[in-house]
Short mmCIF file of C-alpha atoms in Angstrom, two decimals:
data_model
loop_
_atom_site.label_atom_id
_atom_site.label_comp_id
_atom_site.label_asym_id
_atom_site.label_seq_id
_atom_site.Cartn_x
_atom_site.Cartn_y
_atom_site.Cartn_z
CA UNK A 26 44.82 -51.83 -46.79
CA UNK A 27 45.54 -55.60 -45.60
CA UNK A 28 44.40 -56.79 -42.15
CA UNK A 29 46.31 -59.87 -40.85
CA UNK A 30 44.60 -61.84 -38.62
CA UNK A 31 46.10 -63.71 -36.26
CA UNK A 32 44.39 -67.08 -35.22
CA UNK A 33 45.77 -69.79 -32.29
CA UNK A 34 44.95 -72.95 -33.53
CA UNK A 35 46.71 -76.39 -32.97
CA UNK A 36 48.66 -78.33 -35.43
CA UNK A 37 46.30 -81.48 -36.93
CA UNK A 38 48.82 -84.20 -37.62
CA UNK A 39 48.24 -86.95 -36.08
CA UNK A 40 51.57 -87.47 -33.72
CA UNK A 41 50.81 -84.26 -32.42
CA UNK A 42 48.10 -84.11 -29.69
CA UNK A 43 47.30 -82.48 -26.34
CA UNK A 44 49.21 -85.60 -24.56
CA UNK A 45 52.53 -85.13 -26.20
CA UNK A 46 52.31 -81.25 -25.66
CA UNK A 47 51.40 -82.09 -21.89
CA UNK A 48 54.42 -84.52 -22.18
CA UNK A 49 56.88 -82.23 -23.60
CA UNK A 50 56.27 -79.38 -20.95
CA UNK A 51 56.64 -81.74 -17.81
CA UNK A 52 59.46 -83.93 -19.74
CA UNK A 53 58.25 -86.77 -17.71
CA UNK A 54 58.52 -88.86 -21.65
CA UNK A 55 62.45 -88.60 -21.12
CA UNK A 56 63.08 -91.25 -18.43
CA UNK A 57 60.99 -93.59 -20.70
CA UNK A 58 62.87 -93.11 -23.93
CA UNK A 59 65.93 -93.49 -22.16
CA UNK A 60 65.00 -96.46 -20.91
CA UNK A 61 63.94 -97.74 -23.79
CA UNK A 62 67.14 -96.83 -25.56
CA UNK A 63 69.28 -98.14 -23.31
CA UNK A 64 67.56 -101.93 -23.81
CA UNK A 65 67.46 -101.35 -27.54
CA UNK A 66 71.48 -100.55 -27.66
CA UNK A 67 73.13 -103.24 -29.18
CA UNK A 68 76.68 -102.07 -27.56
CA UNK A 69 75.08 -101.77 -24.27
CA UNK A 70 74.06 -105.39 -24.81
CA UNK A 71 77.73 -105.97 -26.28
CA UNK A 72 79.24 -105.11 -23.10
CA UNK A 73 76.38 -107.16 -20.71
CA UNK A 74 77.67 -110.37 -22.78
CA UNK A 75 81.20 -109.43 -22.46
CA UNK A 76 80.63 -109.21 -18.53
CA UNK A 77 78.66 -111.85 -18.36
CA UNK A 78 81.87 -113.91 -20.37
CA UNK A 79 84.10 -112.34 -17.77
CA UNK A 80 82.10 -113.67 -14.76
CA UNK A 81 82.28 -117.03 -16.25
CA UNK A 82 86.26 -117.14 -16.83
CA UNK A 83 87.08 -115.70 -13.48
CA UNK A 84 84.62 -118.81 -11.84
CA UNK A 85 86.91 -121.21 -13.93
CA UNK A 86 89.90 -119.80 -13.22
CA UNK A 87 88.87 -119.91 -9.10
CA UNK A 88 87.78 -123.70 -9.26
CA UNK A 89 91.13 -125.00 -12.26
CA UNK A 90 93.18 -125.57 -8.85
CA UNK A 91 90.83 -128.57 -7.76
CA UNK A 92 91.55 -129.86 -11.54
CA UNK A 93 94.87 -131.19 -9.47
CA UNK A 94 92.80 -133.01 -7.12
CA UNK A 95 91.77 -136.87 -7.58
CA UNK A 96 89.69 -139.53 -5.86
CA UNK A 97 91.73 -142.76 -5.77
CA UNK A 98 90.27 -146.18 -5.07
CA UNK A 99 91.24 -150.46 -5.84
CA UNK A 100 89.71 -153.18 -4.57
CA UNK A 101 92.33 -156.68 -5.03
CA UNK A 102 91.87 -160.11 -3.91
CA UNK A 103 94.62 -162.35 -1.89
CA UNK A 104 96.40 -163.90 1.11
CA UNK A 105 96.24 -161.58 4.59
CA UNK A 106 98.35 -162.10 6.86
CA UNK A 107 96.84 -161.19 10.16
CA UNK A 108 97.29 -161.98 13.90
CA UNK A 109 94.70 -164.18 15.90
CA UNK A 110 94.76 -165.24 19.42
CA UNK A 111 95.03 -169.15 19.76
CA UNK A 112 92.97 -170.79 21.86
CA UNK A 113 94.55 -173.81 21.90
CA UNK A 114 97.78 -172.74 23.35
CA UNK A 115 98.47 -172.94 27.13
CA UNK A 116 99.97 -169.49 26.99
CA UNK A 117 97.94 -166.01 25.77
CA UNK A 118 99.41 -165.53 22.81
CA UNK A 119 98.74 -164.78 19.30
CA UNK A 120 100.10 -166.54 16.09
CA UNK A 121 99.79 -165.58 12.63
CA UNK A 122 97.55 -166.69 10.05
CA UNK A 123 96.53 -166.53 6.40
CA UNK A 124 93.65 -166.09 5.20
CA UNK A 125 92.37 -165.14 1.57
CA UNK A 126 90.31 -162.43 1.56
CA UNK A 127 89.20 -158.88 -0.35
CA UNK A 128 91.18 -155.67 0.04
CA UNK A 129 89.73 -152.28 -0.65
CA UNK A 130 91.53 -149.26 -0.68
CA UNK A 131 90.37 -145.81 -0.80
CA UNK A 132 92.18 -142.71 -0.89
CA UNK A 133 92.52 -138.71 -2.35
CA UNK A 134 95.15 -138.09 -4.49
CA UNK A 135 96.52 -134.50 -5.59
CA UNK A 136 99.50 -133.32 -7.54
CA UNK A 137 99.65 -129.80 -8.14
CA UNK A 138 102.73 -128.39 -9.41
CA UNK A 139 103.73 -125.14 -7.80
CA UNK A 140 103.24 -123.01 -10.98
CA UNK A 141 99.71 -123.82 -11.11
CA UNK A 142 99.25 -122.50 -7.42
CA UNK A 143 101.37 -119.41 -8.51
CA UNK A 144 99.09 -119.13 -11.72
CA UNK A 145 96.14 -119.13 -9.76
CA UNK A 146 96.24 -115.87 -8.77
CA UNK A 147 97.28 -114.11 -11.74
CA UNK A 148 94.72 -115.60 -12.93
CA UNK A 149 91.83 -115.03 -10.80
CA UNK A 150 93.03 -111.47 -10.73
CA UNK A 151 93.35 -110.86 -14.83
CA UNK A 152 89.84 -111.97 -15.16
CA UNK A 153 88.60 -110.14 -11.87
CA UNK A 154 89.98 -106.54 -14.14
CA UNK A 155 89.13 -108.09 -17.52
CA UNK A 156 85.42 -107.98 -15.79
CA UNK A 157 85.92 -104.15 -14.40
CA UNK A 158 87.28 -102.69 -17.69
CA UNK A 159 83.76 -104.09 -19.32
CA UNK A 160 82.29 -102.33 -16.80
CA UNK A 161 83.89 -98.91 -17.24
CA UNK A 162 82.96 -99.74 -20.89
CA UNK A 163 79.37 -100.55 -20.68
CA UNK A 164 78.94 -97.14 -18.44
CA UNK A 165 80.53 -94.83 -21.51
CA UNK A 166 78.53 -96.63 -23.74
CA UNK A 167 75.60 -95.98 -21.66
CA UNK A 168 76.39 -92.03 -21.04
CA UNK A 169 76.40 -92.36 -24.71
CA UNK A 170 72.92 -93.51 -25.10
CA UNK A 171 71.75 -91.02 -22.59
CA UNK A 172 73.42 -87.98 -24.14
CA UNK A 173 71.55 -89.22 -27.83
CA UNK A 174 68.67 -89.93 -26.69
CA UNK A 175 68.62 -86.29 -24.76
CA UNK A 176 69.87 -84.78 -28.17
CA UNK A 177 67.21 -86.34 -30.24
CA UNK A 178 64.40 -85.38 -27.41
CA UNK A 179 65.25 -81.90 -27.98
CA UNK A 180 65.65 -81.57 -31.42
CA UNK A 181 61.52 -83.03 -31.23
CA UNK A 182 60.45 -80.74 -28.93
CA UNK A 183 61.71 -78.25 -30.93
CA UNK A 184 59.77 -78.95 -34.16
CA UNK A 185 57.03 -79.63 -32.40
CA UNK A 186 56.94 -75.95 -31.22
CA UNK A 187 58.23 -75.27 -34.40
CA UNK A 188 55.07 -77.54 -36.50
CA UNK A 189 52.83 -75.23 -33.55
CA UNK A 190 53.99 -71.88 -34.87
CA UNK A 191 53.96 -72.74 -38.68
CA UNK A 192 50.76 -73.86 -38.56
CA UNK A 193 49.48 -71.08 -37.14
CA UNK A 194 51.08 -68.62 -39.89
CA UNK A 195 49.73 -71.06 -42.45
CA UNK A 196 46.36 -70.55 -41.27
CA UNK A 197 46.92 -66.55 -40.69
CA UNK A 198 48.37 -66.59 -44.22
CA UNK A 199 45.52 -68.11 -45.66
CA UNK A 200 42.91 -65.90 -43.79
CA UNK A 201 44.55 -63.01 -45.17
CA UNK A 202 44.84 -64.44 -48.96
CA UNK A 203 40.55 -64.95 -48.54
CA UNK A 204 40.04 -61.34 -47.41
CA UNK A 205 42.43 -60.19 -50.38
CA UNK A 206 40.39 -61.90 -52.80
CA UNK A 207 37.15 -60.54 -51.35
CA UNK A 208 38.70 -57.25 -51.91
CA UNK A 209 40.29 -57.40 -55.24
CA UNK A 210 36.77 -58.76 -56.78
CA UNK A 211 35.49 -55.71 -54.87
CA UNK A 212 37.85 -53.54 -56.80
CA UNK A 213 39.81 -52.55 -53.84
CA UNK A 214 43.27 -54.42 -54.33
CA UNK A 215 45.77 -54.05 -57.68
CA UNK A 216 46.41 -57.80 -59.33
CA UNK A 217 50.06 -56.82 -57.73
CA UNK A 218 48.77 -56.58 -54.61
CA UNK A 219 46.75 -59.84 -54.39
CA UNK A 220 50.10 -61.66 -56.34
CA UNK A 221 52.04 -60.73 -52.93
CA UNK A 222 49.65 -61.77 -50.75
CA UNK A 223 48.98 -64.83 -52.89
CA UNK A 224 53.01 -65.33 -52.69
CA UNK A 225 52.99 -64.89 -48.73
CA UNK A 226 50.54 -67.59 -48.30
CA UNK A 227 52.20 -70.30 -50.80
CA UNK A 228 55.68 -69.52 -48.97
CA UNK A 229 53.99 -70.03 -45.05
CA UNK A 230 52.47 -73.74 -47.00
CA UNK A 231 56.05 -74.53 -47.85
CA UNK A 232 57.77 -73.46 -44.29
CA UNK A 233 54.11 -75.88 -42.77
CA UNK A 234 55.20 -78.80 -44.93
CA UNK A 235 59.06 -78.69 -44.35
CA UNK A 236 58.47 -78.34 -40.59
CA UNK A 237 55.74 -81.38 -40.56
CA UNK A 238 58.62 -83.04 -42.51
CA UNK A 239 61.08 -82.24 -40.11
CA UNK A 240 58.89 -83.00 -36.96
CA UNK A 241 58.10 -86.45 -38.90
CA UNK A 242 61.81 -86.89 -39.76
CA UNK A 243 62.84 -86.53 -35.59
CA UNK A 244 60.06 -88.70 -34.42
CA UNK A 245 60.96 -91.89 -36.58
CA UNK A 246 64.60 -91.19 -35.44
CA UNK A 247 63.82 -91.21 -32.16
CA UNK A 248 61.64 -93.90 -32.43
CA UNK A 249 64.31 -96.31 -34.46
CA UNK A 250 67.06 -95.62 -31.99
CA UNK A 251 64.53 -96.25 -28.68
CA UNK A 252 63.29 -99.30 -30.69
CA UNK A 253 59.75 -98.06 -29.58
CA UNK A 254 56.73 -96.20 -30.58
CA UNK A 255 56.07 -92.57 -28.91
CA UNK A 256 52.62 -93.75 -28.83
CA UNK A 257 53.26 -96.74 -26.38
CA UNK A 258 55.30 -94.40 -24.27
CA UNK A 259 53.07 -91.52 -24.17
CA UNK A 260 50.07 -94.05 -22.68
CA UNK A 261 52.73 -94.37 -19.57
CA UNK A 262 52.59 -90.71 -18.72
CA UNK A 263 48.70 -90.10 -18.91
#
């Protein structure tokens, strides 16, 4: 008669450690990888550049009406006729006289047709909702992110319980194959009953290694879309 022996022990791979369990049960690594995620998205960057773009037309399209307006000046050189009181005369009265002399002039010009004051607007107001449909767009493409990096965060968590309770049957299965032995060189198991248990304990090695593969498989997914290591993160939550 088989005893199986059921032993708690903790998975030894390497990306799986008392921190990441602690971080898993509080979920305090989520905010981090989402974070992470959403600087890493190259369409959430997309749309930052396409607002940005947007910001800069609607600026130009505010300031084109001054385009219209112009700073005039001309200096010249001539006769100027002016009036001057003559001292001479017996009466107050002023004559004229010529003198040669500089002229500046000075002066703002505009000429703004009345399209370009009606364009204005239409204008101003494309690029004012060219800006708030990039907006609406960089929030669904951030929801996006979110919702992925969520999925993928579960889908880890999972194998990592999953990697917790494989190992353990791998080591149960093994326990069980030793005691087998010990009994069939004692005479006390068939060959057919040491082949099953022999079978039982290569099939729990092949569910360990598929579910360190597939714990290995969600981490470097996770890690490729956050554009960080779970390492880095998981010194932020300690």
């Amino acid at each position: 008669m088989l005893i199986y022996t059921q032993t708690e022990v903790h998975a030894q791979v390497t990306s799986v450690d008392a921190t990441l369990a602690k971080a898993f049960a509080t979920d305090e690594l989520l905010p981090f990888l989402i974070d992470a995620a959403l600087k890493n998205s190259g369409e959430v960057k997309k749309f930052d550049k396409s607002i940005q773009l947007a910001q800069a037309n609607l600026k130009i399209n505010k300031n084109s009406i001054y385009s219209a307006l112009g700073l005039q000046a001309s200096y010249a050189y001539g006769t100027n006729y002016a009036a001057v009181a003559d001292a001479t005369a017996s009466t107050n009265f002023n004559r004229l006289t010529t003198t040669q002399t500089g002229f500046y002039n000075l002066g703002v010009g505009i000429s703004l047709p009345i399209t370009t004051v009606i364009n204005r607007k239409h204008l101003v107001r494309s690029a004012q909702m060219q800006m708030e449909v990039f907006g609406h767009e960089r929030e669904t493409a951030t929801m996006v992110v979110k919702q992925e990096v969520i999925r993928m965060y579960q889908e880890l968590k999972l194998s990592q319980k999953l990697l917790g309770i494989s190992t353990n049957n791998k080591q149960s299965a093994q326990l069980n194959y030793d005691l087998a032995e010990k009994e069939f060189l004692q005479g006390q198991l068939t060959v057919e009953q040491l082949s099953r248990v022999l079978e039982m304990n290569n099939k729990a090695k092949v569910e360990y290694e598929q579910t360190v593969n597939l714990f290995q498989t969600n981490l470097l997914q996770l890690e490729t879309f956050t554009g960080t290591t779970l390492a880095s993160l998981l010194k932020r939550v300690r």
